PDB file of N, CA and C in Angstrom:
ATOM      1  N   UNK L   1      44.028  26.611 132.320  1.00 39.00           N
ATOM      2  CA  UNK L   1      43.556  27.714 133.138  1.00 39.00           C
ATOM      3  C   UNK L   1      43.755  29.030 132.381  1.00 39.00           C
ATOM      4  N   UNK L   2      42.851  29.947 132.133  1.00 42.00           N
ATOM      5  CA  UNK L   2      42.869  30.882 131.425  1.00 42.00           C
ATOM      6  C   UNK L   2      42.405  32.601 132.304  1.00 42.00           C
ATOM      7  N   UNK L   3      43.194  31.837 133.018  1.00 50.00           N
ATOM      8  CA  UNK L   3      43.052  33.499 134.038  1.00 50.00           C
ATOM      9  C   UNK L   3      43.960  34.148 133.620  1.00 50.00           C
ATOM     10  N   UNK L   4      43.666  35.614 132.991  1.00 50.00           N
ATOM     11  CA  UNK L   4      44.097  36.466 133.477  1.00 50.00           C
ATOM     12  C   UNK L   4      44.409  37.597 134.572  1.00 50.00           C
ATOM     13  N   UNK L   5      45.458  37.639 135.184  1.00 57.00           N
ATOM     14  CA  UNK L   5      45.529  38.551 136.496  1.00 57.00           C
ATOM     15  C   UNK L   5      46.003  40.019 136.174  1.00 57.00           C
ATOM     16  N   UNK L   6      46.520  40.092 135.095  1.00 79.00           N
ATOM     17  CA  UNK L   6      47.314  40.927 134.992  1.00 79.00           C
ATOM     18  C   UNK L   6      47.176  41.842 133.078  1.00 79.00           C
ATOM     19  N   UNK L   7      47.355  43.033 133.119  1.00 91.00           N
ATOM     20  CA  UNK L   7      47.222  43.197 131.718  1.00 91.00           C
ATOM     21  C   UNK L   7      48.546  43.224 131.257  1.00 91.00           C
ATOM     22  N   UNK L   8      47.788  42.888 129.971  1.00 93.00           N
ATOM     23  CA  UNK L   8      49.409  41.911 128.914  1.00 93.00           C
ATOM     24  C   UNK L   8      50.461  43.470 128.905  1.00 93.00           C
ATOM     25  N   UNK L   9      51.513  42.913 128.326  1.00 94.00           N
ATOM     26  CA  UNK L   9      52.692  43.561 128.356  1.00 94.00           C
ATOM     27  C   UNK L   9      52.329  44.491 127.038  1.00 94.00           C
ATOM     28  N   UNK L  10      51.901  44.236 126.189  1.00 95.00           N
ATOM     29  CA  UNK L  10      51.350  45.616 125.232  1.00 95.00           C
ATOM     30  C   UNK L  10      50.203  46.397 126.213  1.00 95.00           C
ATOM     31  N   UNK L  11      49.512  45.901 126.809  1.00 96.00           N
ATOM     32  CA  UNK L  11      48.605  46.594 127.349  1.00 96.00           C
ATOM     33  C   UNK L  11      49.233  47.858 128.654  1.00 96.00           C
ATOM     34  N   UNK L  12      50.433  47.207 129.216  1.00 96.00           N
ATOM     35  CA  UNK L  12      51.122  47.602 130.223  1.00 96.00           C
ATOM     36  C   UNK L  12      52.084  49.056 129.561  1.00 96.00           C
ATOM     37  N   UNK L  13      52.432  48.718 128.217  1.00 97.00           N
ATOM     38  CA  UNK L  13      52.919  49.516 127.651  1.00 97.00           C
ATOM     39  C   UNK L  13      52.283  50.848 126.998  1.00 97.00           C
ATOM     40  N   UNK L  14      51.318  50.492 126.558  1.00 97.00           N
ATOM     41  CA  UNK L  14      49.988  51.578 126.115  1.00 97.00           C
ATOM     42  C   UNK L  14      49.555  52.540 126.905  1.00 97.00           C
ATOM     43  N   UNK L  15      49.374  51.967 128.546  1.00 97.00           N
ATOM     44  CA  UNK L  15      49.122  52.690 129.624  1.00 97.00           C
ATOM     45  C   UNK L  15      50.049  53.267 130.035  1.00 97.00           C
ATOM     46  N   UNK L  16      51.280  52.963 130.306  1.00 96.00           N
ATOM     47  CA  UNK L  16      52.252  53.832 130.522  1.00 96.00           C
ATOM     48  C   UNK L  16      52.633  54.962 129.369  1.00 96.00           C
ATOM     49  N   UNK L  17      52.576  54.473 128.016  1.00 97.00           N
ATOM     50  CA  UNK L  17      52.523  55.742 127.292  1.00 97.00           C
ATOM     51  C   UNK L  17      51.550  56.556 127.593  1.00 97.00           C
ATOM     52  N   UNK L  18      50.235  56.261 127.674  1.00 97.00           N
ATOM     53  CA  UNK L  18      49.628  57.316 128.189  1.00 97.00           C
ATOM     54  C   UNK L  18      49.696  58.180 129.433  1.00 97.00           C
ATOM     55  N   UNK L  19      50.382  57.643 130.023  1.00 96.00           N
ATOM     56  CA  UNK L  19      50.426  58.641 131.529  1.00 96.00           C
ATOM     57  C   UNK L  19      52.059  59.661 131.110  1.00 96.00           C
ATOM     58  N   UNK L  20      52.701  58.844 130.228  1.00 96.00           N
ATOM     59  CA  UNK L  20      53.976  59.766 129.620  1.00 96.00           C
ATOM     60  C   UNK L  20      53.154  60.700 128.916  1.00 96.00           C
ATOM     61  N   UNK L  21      52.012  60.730 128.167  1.00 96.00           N
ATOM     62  CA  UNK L  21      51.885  61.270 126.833  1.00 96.00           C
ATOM     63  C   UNK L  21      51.549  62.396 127.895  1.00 96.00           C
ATOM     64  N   UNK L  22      50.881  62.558 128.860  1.00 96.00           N
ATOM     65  CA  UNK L  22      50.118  63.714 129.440  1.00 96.00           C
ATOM     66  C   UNK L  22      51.301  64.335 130.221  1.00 96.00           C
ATOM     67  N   UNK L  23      52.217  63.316 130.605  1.00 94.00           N
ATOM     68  CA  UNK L  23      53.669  64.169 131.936  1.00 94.00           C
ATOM     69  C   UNK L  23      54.706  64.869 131.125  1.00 94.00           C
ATOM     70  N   UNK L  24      54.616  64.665 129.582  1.00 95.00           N
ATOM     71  CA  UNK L  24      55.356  65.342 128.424  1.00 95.00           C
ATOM     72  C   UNK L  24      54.837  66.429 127.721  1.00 95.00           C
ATOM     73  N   UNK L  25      53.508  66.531 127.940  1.00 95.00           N
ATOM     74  CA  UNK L  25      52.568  67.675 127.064  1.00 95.00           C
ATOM     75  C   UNK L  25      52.524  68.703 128.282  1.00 95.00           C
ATOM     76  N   UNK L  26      52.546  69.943 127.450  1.00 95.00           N
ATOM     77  CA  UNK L  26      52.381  71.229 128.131  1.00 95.00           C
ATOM     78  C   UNK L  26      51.114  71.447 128.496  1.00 95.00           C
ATOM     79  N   UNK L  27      50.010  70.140 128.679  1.00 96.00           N
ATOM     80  CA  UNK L  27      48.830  70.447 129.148  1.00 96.00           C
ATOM     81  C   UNK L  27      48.530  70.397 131.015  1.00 96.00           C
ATOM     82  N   UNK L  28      47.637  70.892 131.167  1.00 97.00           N
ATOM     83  CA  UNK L  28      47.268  70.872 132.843  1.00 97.00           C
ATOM     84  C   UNK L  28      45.694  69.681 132.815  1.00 97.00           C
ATOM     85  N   UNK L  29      45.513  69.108 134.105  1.00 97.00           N
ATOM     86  CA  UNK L  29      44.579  68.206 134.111  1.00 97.00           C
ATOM     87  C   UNK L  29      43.616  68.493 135.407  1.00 97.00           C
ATOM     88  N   UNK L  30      42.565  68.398 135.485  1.00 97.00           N
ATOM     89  CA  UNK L  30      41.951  69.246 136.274  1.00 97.00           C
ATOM     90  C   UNK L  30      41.162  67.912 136.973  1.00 97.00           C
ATOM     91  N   UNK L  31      41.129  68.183 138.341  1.00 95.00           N
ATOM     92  CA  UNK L  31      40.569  67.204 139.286  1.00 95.00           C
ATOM     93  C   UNK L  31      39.728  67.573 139.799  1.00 95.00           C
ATOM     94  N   UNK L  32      38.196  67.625 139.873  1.00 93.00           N
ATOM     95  CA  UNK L  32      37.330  68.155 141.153  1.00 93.00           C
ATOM     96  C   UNK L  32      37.604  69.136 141.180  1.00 93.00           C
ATOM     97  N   UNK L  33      37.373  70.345 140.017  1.00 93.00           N
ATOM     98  CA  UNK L  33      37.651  71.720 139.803  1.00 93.00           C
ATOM     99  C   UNK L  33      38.823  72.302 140.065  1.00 93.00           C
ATOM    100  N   UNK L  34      39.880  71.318 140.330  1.00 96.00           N
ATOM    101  CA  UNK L  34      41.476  72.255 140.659  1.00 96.00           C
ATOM    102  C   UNK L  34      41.909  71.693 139.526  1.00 96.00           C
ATOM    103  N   UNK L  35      42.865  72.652 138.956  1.00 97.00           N
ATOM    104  CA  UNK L  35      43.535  72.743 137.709  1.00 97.00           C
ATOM    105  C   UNK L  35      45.116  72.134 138.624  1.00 97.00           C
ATOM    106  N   UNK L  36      45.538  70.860 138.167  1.00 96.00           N
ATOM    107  CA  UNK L  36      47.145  70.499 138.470  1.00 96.00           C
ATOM    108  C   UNK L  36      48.307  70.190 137.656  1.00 96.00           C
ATOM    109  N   UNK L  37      49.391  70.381 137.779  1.00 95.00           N
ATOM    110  CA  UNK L  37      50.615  70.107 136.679  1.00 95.00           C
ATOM    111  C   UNK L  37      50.508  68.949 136.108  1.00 95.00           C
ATOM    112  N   UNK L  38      51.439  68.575 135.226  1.00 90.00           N
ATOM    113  CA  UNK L  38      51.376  67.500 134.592  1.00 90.00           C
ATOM    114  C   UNK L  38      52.379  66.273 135.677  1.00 90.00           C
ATOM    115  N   UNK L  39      52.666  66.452 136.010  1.00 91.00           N
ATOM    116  CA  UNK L  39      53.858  65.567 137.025  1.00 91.00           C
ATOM    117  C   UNK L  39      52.662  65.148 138.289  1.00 91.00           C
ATOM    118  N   UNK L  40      52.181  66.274 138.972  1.00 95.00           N
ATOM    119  CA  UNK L  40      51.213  65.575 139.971  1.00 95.00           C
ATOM    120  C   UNK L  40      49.662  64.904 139.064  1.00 95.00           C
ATOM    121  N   UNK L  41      49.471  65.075 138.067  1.00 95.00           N
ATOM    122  CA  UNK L  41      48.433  64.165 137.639  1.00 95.00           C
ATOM    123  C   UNK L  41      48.729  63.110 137.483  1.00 95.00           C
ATOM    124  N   UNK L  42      50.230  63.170 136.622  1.00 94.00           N
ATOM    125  CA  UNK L  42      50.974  61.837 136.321  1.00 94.00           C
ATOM    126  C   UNK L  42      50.838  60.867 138.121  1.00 94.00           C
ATOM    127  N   UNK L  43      51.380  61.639 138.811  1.00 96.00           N
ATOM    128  CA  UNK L  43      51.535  60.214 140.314  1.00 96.00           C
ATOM    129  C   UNK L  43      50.003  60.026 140.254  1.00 96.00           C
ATOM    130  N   UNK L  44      49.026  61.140 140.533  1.00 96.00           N
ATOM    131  CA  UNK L  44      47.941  60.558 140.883  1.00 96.00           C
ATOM    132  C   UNK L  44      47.407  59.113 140.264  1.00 96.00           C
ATOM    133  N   UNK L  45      47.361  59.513 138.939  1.00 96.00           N
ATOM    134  CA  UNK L  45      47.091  58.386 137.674  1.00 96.00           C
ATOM    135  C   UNK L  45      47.347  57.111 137.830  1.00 96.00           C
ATOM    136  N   UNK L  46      48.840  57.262 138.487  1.00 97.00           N
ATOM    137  CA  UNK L  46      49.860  56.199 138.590  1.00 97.00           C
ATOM    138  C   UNK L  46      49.230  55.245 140.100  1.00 97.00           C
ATOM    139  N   UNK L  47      48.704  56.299 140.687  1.00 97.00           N
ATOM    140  CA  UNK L  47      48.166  55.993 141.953  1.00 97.00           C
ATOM    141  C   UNK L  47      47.186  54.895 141.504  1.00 97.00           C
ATOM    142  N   UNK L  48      46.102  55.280 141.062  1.00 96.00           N
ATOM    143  CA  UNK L  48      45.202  54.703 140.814  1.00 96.00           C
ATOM    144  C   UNK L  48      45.032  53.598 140.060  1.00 96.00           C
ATOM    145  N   UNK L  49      46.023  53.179 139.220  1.00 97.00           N
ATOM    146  CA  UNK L  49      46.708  52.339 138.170  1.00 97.00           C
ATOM    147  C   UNK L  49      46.997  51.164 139.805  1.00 97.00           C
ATOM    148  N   UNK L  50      47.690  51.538 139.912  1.00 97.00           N
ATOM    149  CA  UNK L  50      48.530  50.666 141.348  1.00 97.00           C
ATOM    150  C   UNK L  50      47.178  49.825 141.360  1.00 97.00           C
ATOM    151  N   UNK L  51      46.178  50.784 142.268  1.00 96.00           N
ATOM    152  CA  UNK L  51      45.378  50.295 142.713  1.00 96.00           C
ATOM    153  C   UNK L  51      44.069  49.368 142.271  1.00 96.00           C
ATOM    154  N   UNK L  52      44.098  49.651 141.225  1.00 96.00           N
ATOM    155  CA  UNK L  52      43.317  48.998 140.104  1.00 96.00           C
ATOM    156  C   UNK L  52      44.216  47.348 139.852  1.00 96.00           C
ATOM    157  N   UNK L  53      45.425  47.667 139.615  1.00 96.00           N
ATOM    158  CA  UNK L  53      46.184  46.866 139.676  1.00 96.00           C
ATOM    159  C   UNK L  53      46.225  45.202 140.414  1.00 96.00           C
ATOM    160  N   UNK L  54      46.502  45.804 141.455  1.00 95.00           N
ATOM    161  CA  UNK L  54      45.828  45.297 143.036  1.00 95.00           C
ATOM    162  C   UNK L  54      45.152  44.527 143.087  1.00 95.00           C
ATOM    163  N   UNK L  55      43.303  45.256 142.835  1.00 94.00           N
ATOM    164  CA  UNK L  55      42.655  44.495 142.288  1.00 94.00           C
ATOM    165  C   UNK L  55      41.726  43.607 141.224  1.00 94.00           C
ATOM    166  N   UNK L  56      42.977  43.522 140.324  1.00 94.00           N
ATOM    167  CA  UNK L  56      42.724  42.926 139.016  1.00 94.00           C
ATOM    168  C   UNK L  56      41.519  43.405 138.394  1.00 94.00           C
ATOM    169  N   UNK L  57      41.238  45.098 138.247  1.00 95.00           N
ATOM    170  CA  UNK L  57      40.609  45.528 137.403  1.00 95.00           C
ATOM    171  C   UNK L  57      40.695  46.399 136.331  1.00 95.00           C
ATOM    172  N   UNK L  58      42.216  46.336 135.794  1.00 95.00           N
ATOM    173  CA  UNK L  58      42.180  47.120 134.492  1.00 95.00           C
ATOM    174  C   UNK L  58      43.321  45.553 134.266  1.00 95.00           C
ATOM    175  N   UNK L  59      42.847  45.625 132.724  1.00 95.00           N
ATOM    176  CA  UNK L  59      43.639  44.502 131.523  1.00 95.00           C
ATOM    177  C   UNK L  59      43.843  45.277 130.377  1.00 95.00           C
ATOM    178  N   UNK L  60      43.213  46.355 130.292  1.00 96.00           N
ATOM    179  CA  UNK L  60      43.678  47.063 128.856  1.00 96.00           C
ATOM    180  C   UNK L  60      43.522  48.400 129.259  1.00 96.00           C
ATOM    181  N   UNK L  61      44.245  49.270 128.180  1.00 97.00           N
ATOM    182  CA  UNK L  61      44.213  50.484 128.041  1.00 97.00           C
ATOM    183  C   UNK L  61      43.134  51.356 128.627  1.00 97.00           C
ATOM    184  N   UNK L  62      41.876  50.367 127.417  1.00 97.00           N
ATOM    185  CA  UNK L  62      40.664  51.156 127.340  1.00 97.00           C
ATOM    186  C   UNK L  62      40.067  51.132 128.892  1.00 97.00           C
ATOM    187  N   UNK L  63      40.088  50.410 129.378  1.00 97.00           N
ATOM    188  CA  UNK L  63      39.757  49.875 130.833  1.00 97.00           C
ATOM    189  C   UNK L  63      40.447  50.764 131.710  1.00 97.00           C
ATOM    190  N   UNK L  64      42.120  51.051 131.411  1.00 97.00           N
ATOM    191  CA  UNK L  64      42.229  52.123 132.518  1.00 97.00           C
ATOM    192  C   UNK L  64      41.918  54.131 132.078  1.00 97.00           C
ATOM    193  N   UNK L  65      41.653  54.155 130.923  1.00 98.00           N
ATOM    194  CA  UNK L  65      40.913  55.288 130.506  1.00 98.00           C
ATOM    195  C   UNK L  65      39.367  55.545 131.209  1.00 98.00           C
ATOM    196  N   UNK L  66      38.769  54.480 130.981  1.00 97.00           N
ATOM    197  CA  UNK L  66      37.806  54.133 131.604  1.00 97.00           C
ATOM    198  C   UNK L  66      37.675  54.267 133.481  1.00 97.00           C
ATOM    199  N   UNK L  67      38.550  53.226 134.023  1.00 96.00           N
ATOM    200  CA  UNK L  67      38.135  53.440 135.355  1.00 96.00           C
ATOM    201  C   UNK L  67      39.237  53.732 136.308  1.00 96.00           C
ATOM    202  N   UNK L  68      40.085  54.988 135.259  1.00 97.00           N
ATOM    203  CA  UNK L  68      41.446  55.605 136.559  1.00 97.00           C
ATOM    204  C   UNK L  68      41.326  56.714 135.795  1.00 97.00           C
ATOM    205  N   UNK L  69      41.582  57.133 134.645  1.00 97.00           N
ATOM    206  CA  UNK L  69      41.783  58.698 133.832  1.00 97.00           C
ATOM    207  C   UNK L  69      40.408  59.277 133.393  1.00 97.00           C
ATOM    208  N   UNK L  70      39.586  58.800 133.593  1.00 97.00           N
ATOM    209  CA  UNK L  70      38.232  59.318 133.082  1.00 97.00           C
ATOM    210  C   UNK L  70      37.594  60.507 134.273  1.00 97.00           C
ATOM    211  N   UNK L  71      37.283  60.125 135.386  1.00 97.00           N
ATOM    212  CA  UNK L  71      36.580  60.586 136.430  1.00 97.00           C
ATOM    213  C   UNK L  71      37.240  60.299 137.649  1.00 97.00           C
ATOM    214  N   UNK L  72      36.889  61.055 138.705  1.00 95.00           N
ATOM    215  CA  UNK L  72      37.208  61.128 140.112  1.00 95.00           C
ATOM    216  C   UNK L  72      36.101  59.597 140.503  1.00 95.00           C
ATOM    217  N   UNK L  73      36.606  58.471 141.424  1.00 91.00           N
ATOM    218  CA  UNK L  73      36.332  57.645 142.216  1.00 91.00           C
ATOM    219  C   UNK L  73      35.649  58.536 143.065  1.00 91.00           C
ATOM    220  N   UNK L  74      35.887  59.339 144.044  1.00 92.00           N
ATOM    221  CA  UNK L  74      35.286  59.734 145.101  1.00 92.00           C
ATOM    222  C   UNK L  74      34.197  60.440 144.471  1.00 92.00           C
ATOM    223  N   UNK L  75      33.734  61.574 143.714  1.00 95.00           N
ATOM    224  CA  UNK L  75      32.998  62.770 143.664  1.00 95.00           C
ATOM    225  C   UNK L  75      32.304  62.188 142.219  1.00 95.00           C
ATOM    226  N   UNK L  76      32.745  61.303 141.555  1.00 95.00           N
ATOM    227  CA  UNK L  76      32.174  61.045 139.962  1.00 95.00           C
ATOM    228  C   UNK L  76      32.316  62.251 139.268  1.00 95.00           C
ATOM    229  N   UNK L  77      33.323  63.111 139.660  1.00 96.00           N
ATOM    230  CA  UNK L  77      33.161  64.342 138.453  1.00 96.00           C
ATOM    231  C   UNK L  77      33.751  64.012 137.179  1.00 96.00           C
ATOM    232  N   UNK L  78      33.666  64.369 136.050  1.00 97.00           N
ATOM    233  CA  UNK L  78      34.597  64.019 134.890  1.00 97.00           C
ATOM    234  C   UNK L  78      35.941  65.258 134.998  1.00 97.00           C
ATOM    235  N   UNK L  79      36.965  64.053 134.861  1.00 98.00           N
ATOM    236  CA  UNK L  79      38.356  64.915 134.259  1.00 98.00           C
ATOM    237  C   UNK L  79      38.429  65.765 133.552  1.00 98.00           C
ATOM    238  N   UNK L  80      39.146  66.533 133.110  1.00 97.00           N
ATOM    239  CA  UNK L  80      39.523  67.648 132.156  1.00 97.00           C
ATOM    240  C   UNK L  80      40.941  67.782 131.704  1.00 97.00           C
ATOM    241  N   UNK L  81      41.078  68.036 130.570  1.00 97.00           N
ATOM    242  CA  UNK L  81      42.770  69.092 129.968  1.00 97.00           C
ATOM    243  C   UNK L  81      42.303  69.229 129.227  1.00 97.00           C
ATOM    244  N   UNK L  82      43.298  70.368 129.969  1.00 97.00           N
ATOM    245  CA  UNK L  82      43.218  71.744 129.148  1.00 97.00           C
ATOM    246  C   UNK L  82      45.052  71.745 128.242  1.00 97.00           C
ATOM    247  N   UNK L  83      44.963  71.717 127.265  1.00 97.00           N
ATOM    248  CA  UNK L  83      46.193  71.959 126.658  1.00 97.00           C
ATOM    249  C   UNK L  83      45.954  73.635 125.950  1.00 97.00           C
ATOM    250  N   UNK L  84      47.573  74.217 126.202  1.00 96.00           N
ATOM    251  CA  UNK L  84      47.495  75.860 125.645  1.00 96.00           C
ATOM    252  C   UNK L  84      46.881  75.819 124.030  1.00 96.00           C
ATOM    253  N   UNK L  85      46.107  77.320 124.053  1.00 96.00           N
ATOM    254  CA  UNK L  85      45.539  77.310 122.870  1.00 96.00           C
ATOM    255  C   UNK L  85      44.216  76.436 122.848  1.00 96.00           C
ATOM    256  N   UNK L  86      43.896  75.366 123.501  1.00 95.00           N
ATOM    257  CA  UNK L  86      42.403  74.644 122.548  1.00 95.00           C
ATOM    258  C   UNK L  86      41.964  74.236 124.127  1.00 95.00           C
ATOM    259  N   UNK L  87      40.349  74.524 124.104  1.00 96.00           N
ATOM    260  CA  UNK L  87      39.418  74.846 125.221  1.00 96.00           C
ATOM    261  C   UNK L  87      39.722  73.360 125.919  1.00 96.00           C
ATOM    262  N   UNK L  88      39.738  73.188 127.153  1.00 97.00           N
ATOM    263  CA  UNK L  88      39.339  72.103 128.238  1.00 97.00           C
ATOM    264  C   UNK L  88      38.272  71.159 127.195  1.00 97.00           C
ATOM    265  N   UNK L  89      38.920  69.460 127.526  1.00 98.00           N
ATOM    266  CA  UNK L  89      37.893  68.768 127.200  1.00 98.00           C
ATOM    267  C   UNK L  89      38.272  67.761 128.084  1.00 98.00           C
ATOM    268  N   UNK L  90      37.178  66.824 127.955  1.00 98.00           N
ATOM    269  CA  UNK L  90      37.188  65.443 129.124  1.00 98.00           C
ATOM    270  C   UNK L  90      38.372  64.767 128.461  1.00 98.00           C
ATOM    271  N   UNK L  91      38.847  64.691 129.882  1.00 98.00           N
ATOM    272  CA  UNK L  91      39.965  63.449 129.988  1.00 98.00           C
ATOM    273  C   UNK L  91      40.015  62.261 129.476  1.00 98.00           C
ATOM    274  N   UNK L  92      38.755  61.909 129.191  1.00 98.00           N
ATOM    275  CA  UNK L  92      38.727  60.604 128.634  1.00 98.00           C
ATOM    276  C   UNK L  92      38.662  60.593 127.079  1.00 98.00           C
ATOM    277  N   UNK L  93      38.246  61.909 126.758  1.00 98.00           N
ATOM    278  CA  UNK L  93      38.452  61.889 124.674  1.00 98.00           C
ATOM    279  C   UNK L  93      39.960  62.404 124.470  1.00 98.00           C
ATOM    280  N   UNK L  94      40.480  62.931 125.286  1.00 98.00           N
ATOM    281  CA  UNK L  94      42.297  63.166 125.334  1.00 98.00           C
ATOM    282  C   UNK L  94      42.999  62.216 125.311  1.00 98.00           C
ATOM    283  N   UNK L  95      42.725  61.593 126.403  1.00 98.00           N
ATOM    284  CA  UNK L  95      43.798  59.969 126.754  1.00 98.00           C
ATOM    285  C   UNK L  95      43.170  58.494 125.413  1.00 98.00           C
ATOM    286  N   UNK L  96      41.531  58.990 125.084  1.00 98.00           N
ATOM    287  CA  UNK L  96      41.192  58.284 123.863  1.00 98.00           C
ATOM    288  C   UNK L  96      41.490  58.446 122.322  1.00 98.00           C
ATOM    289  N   UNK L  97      42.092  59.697 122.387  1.00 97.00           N
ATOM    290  CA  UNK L  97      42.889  60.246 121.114  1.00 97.00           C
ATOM    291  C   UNK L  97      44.230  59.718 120.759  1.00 97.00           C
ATOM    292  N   UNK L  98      44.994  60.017 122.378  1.00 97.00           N
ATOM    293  CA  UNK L  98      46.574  59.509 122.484  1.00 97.00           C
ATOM    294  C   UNK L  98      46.728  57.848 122.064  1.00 97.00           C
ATOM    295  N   UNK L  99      45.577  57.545 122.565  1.00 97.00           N
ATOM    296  CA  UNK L  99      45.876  56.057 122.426  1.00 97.00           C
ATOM    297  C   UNK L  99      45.519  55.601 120.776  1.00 97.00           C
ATOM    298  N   UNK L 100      44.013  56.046 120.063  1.00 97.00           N
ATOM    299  CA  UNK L 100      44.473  55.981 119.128  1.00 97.00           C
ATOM    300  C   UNK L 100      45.770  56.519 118.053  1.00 97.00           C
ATOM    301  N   UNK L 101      46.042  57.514 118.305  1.00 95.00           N
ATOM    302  CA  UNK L 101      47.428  57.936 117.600  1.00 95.00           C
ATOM    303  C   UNK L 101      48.527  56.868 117.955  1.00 95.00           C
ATOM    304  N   UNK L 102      48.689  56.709 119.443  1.00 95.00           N
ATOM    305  CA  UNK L 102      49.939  55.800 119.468  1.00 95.00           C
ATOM    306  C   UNK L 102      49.386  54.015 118.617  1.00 95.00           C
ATOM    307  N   UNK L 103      48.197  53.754 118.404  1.00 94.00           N
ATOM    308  CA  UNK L 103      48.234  52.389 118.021  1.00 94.00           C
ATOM    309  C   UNK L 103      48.665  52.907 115.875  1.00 94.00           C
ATOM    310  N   UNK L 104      48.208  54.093 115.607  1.00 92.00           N
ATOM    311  CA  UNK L 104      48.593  54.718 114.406  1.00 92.00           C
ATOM    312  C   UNK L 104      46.884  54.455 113.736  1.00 92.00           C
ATOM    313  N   UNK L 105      45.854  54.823 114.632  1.00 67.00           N
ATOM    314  CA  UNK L 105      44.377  54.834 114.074  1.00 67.00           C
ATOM    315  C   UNK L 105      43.729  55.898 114.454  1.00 67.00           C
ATOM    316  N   UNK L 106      44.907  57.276 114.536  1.00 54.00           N
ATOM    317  CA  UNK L 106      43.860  58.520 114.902  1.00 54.00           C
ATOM    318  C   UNK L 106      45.051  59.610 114.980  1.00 54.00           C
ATOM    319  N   UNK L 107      44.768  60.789 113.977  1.00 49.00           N
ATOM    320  CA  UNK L 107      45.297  61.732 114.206  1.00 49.00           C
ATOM    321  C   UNK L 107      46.241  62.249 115.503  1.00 49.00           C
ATOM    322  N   UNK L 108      47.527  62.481 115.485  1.00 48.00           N
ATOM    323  CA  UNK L 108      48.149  62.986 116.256  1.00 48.00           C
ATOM    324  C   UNK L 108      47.897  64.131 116.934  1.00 48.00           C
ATOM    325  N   UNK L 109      47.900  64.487 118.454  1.00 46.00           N
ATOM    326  CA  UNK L 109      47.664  65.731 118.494  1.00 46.00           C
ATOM    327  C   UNK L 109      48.261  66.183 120.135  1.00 46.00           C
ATOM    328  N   UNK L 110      48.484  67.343 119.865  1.00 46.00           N
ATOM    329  CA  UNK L 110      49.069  67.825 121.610  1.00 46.00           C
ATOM    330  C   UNK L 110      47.759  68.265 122.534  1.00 46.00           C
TER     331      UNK L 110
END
C-alpha cells in the first residue's frame, strides 16, 4: 500500500522552516490589502497548514507555498512582503527563495 497521508518528515521540516523564516525576518505580510506582523501571519499560515493537513492536501513544501502561503482561499488575492528597504513582492517568490536557500540552491536573502 503506497498511500501517502501525510508529508514526509523532511517535508514537515522545510515547511516549518518556512513559516520560522518569515516569524524571524523583520518583514510584514500583507493579506487582502492589510499589511500584518510577522507572528500573526505566522498563526494564520499555521492555520491553514492545519487545515490542509486535515485534508491530506499538502505533501511537500512546494505544495504548501502553493496552496496556504501563496494567496487568500477566500478572495484569490495574491500575498505580499514587504521586507525593510526592498519593494513588496508576492509571497510566493519569498517563501520560493527561502526554500531554495534553505535546500542550499538559491541565494540567501532577508
Amino acid at each position: 500500500m503506497s498511500v501517502q497521508a501525510a508529508p514526509s518528515a523532511q517535508a514537515r521540516r522545510e515547511i516549518q522552516g518556512l513559516m520560522e523564516a518569515l516569524s524571524t525576518s523583520s518583514c510584514e505580510f500583507q493579506r487582502n490589502g492589510t499589511w500584518h506582523g510577522r507572528e500573526e501571519a505566522r498563526k494564520h499560515l499555521q492555520r491553514k497548514y492545519d487545515y490542509l493537513l486535515k485534508k491530506n492536501l499538502v505533501d511537500t513544501a512546494e505544495q504548501f507555498i502553493e496552496r496556504a502561503a501563496s494567496k487568500s482561499s477566500i478572495s484569490g488575492r495574491a500575498y505580499q512582503v514587504r521586507c525593510p528597504g526592498q519593494p513588496a513582492q508576492p509571497a510566493a517568490v519569498w517563501f520560493k527563495a527561502k526554500l531554495d536557500a534553505s535546500r542550499g540552491s538559491g541565494a540567501p536573502g532577508r
